[in-house]
């Protein structure tokens, strides 16, 4: 059965949300959530990125990341999927409990159940791209390969 998630506090799959309270280290610094990492990468290397990293909540990080008065890095559209892959992989590598939840979904499809996001989620029509769900599926595959110690995980984060 397809696994749906959205709210970060939902049990058990809220941990699939980028707003879930699971920090990790990446690029030599600590990130409170994958949302903080994702939003900050839009402005990588700037003071605004640092402000996002230090935002008190993931919602605040998202608000700062969507501030249209700040210029996005020029390659954002090209790299944003890879940035999300890195964030999600780092989060699930850092926390055994949620890694277990992700692996426990077997081979099921995973869908971010939001009507407002047609790119990262299923969107209003239900036919959205569901990129976050697809990245979670790919991460699950990668983590399984790593646990089996096979050279199938892609490990690197191009475009960062
Ligand atoms: N879960 C969740 C959101 N969704 C998240 O927003 C991110 C995409 O940001 P952007 O590319 O800037 O639109 C991505 O992590 C997606 O999962 N947005 C919210 O305002 N509230 C929320 O509870």
Short mmCIF file of C-alpha atoms and ligand atoms in Angstrom, two decimals:
data_model
loop_
_atom_site.label_atom_id
_atom_site.label_comp_id
_atom_site.label_asym_id
_atom_site.label_seq_id
_atom_site.Cartn_x
_atom_site.Cartn_y
_atom_site.Cartn_z
CA UNK A 1 0.00 0.00 0.00
CA UNK A 2 1.24 3.46 -0.88
CA UNK A 3 2.73 5.31 2.07
CA UNK A 4 1.42 8.87 2.46
CA UNK A 5 2.98 11.49 4.69
CA UNK A 6 2.86 15.22 5.26
CA UNK A 7 2.76 16.62 8.80
CA UNK A 8 6.06 16.21 10.65
CA UNK A 9 4.28 15.14 13.85
CA UNK A 10 2.34 12.27 12.29
CA UNK A 11 3.18 8.79 13.54
CA UNK A 12 4.96 6.90 12.09
CA UNK A 13 5.70 8.63 8.78
CA UNK A 14 5.97 12.26 9.85
CA UNK A 15 9.71 11.66 9.95
CA UNK A 16 9.66 11.67 6.13
CA UNK A 17 8.79 15.37 6.18
CA UNK A 18 11.65 17.81 5.79
CA UNK A 19 10.15 19.63 8.75
CA UNK A 20 10.80 16.68 11.09
CA UNK A 21 13.08 17.36 14.01
CA UNK A 22 16.09 15.35 12.79
CA UNK A 23 19.32 17.28 12.47
CA UNK A 24 22.54 16.19 10.83
CA UNK A 25 26.00 17.39 9.92
CA UNK A 26 26.70 18.21 6.28
CA UNK A 27 29.28 20.45 4.59
CA UNK A 28 31.09 20.68 7.93
CA UNK A 29 28.19 22.32 9.79
CA UNK A 30 25.15 21.23 11.74
CA UNK A 31 21.65 21.53 10.23
CA UNK A 32 18.58 21.42 12.48
CA UNK A 33 16.36 19.88 9.77
CA UNK A 34 16.58 18.90 6.09
CA UNK A 35 14.34 21.90 5.37
CA UNK A 36 17.01 24.22 6.81
CA UNK A 37 19.63 22.60 4.58
CA UNK A 38 17.48 22.65 1.45
CA UNK A 39 16.39 26.28 1.82
CA UNK A 40 19.90 27.51 2.70
CA UNK A 41 21.39 25.94 -0.42
CA UNK A 42 19.33 28.35 -2.53
CA UNK A 43 21.72 31.06 -1.29
CA UNK A 44 24.83 28.98 -0.68
CA UNK A 45 27.80 30.99 0.54
CA UNK A 46 25.83 34.11 1.49
CA UNK A 47 24.80 35.69 4.78
CA UNK A 48 21.21 34.81 3.96
CA UNK A 49 22.14 31.11 3.85
CA UNK A 50 23.64 31.42 7.31
CA UNK A 51 20.53 33.16 8.56
CA UNK A 52 18.43 30.27 7.25
CA UNK A 53 20.69 27.71 8.93
CA UNK A 54 20.16 29.48 12.24
CA UNK A 55 16.37 29.87 11.83
CA UNK A 56 14.48 28.81 14.92
CA UNK A 57 12.06 26.49 13.11
CA UNK A 58 11.86 24.74 9.72
CA UNK A 59 8.86 26.90 8.86
CA UNK A 60 10.95 30.02 9.46
CA UNK A 61 13.74 28.51 7.35
CA UNK A 62 11.21 27.91 4.55
CA UNK A 63 9.88 31.48 4.83
CA UNK A 64 13.39 32.91 4.61
CA UNK A 65 14.19 30.57 1.72
CA UNK A 66 11.15 31.81 -0.18
CA UNK A 67 12.02 35.48 0.28
CA UNK A 68 11.71 36.65 -3.31
CA UNK A 69 13.73 39.80 -2.59
CA UNK A 70 16.86 37.63 -2.32
CA UNK A 71 18.42 36.33 -5.52
CA UNK A 72 18.53 32.56 -5.89
CA UNK A 73 21.81 30.99 -6.92
CA UNK A 74 21.81 30.87 -10.71
CA UNK A 75 22.01 27.11 -11.04
CA UNK A 76 19.21 26.44 -8.53
CA UNK A 77 16.78 24.79 -10.94
CA UNK A 78 19.54 22.49 -12.15
CA UNK A 79 20.81 21.45 -8.72
CA UNK A 80 17.74 21.51 -6.50
CA UNK A 81 16.90 17.80 -6.88
CA UNK A 82 20.46 16.83 -5.99
CA UNK A 83 20.41 19.17 -3.00
CA UNK A 84 17.23 17.48 -1.78
CA UNK A 85 18.80 14.03 -2.31
CA UNK A 86 21.81 15.02 -0.22
CA UNK A 87 19.68 16.45 2.58
CA UNK A 88 17.41 13.42 2.76
CA UNK A 89 20.29 10.93 2.60
CA UNK A 90 22.25 12.76 5.31
CA UNK A 91 19.20 12.86 7.59
CA UNK A 92 18.47 9.14 7.31
CA UNK A 93 22.13 8.20 7.66
CA UNK A 94 22.31 10.20 10.89
CA UNK A 95 19.30 8.58 12.64
CA UNK A 96 18.93 4.82 12.99
CA UNK A 97 15.34 5.03 14.29
CA UNK A 98 13.92 6.81 11.25
CA UNK A 99 16.17 4.85 8.90
CA UNK A 100 14.42 1.78 10.24
CA UNK A 101 11.01 3.35 9.54
CA UNK A 102 12.04 4.16 5.98
CA UNK A 103 13.39 0.65 5.38
CA UNK A 104 10.23 -0.83 6.90
CA UNK A 105 8.18 0.58 4.00
CA UNK A 106 9.51 -2.25 1.84
CA UNK A 107 9.02 -1.52 -1.83
CA UNK A 108 5.99 0.70 -1.43
CA UNK A 109 5.58 3.98 -3.23
CA UNK A 110 6.00 6.99 -0.90
CA UNK A 111 3.96 10.13 -1.54
CA UNK A 112 4.08 13.57 0.02
CA UNK A 113 0.36 14.14 0.49
CA UNK A 114 0.06 17.85 -0.10
CA UNK A 115 -2.42 19.70 -2.28
CA UNK A 116 -0.25 22.81 -2.45
CA UNK A 117 2.98 21.47 -3.93
CA UNK A 118 2.83 19.99 -7.41
CA UNK A 119 6.59 19.53 -7.64
CA UNK A 120 7.76 18.01 -4.34
CA UNK A 121 4.38 16.48 -3.53
CA UNK A 122 1.31 15.06 -5.27
CA UNK A 123 -0.29 18.48 -5.64
CA UNK A 124 -3.89 19.58 -6.03
CA UNK A 125 -4.76 17.17 -8.83
CA UNK A 126 -2.91 14.22 -7.33
CA UNK A 127 -0.75 14.03 -10.46
CA UNK A 128 2.11 16.12 -9.08
CA UNK A 129 5.69 15.06 -9.63
CA UNK A 130 6.12 13.90 -6.01
CA UNK A 131 9.87 14.47 -6.18
CA UNK A 132 10.29 14.25 -2.40
CA UNK A 133 8.50 10.90 -2.31
CA UNK A 134 10.64 9.67 -5.21
CA UNK A 135 13.80 10.82 -3.46
CA UNK A 136 12.75 8.95 -0.32
CA UNK A 137 12.28 5.79 -2.39
CA UNK A 138 15.68 6.25 -3.96
CA UNK A 139 17.26 6.91 -0.56
CA UNK A 140 15.67 3.75 0.79
CA UNK A 141 17.25 1.78 -2.05
CA UNK A 142 20.60 3.44 -1.45
CA UNK A 143 20.54 2.77 2.29
CA UNK A 144 19.68 -0.87 1.69
CA UNK A 145 22.61 -1.17 -0.67
CA UNK A 146 24.89 0.47 1.89
CA UNK A 147 23.69 -1.89 4.62
CA UNK A 148 24.36 -4.84 2.34
CA UNK A 149 27.74 -3.26 1.62
CA UNK A 150 27.25 -3.39 -2.13
CA UNK A 151 28.62 -0.63 -4.34
CA UNK A 152 25.17 0.56 -5.39
CA UNK A 153 24.85 3.70 -3.28
CA UNK A 154 25.81 6.80 -5.24
CA UNK A 155 27.18 8.52 -2.12
CA UNK A 156 28.28 11.72 -3.79
CA UNK A 157 26.34 14.93 -4.02
CA UNK A 158 26.87 16.49 -7.45
CA UNK A 159 25.98 20.15 -7.80
CA UNK A 160 26.66 21.15 -4.24
N1 LIG B 1 6.06 20.18 4.52
C1 LIG B 1 5.86 21.51 4.29
C2 LIG B 1 6.33 22.13 3.09
N2 LIG B 1 6.91 21.41 2.08
C3 LIG B 1 8.32 21.45 1.81
O1 LIG B 1 8.77 22.67 1.25
C4 LIG B 1 9.98 22.42 0.55
C5 LIG B 1 9.96 23.01 -0.83
O2 LIG B 1 10.21 24.33 -0.70
P1 LIG B 1 10.17 25.32 -1.96
O3 LIG B 1 10.96 24.67 -3.06
O4 LIG B 1 10.77 26.56 -1.41
O5 LIG B 1 8.72 25.45 -2.30
C6 LIG B 1 10.13 20.92 0.51
O6 LIG B 1 10.98 20.53 1.57
C7 LIG B 1 8.73 20.45 0.76
O7 LIG B 1 8.72 19.12 1.26
N3 LIG B 1 6.13 23.46 2.95
C8 LIG B 1 5.51 24.22 3.92
O8 LIG B 1 5.39 25.45 3.77
N4 LIG B 1 5.03 23.64 5.04
C9 LIG B 1 5.16 22.31 5.27
O9 LIG B 1 4.71 21.82 6.32
#
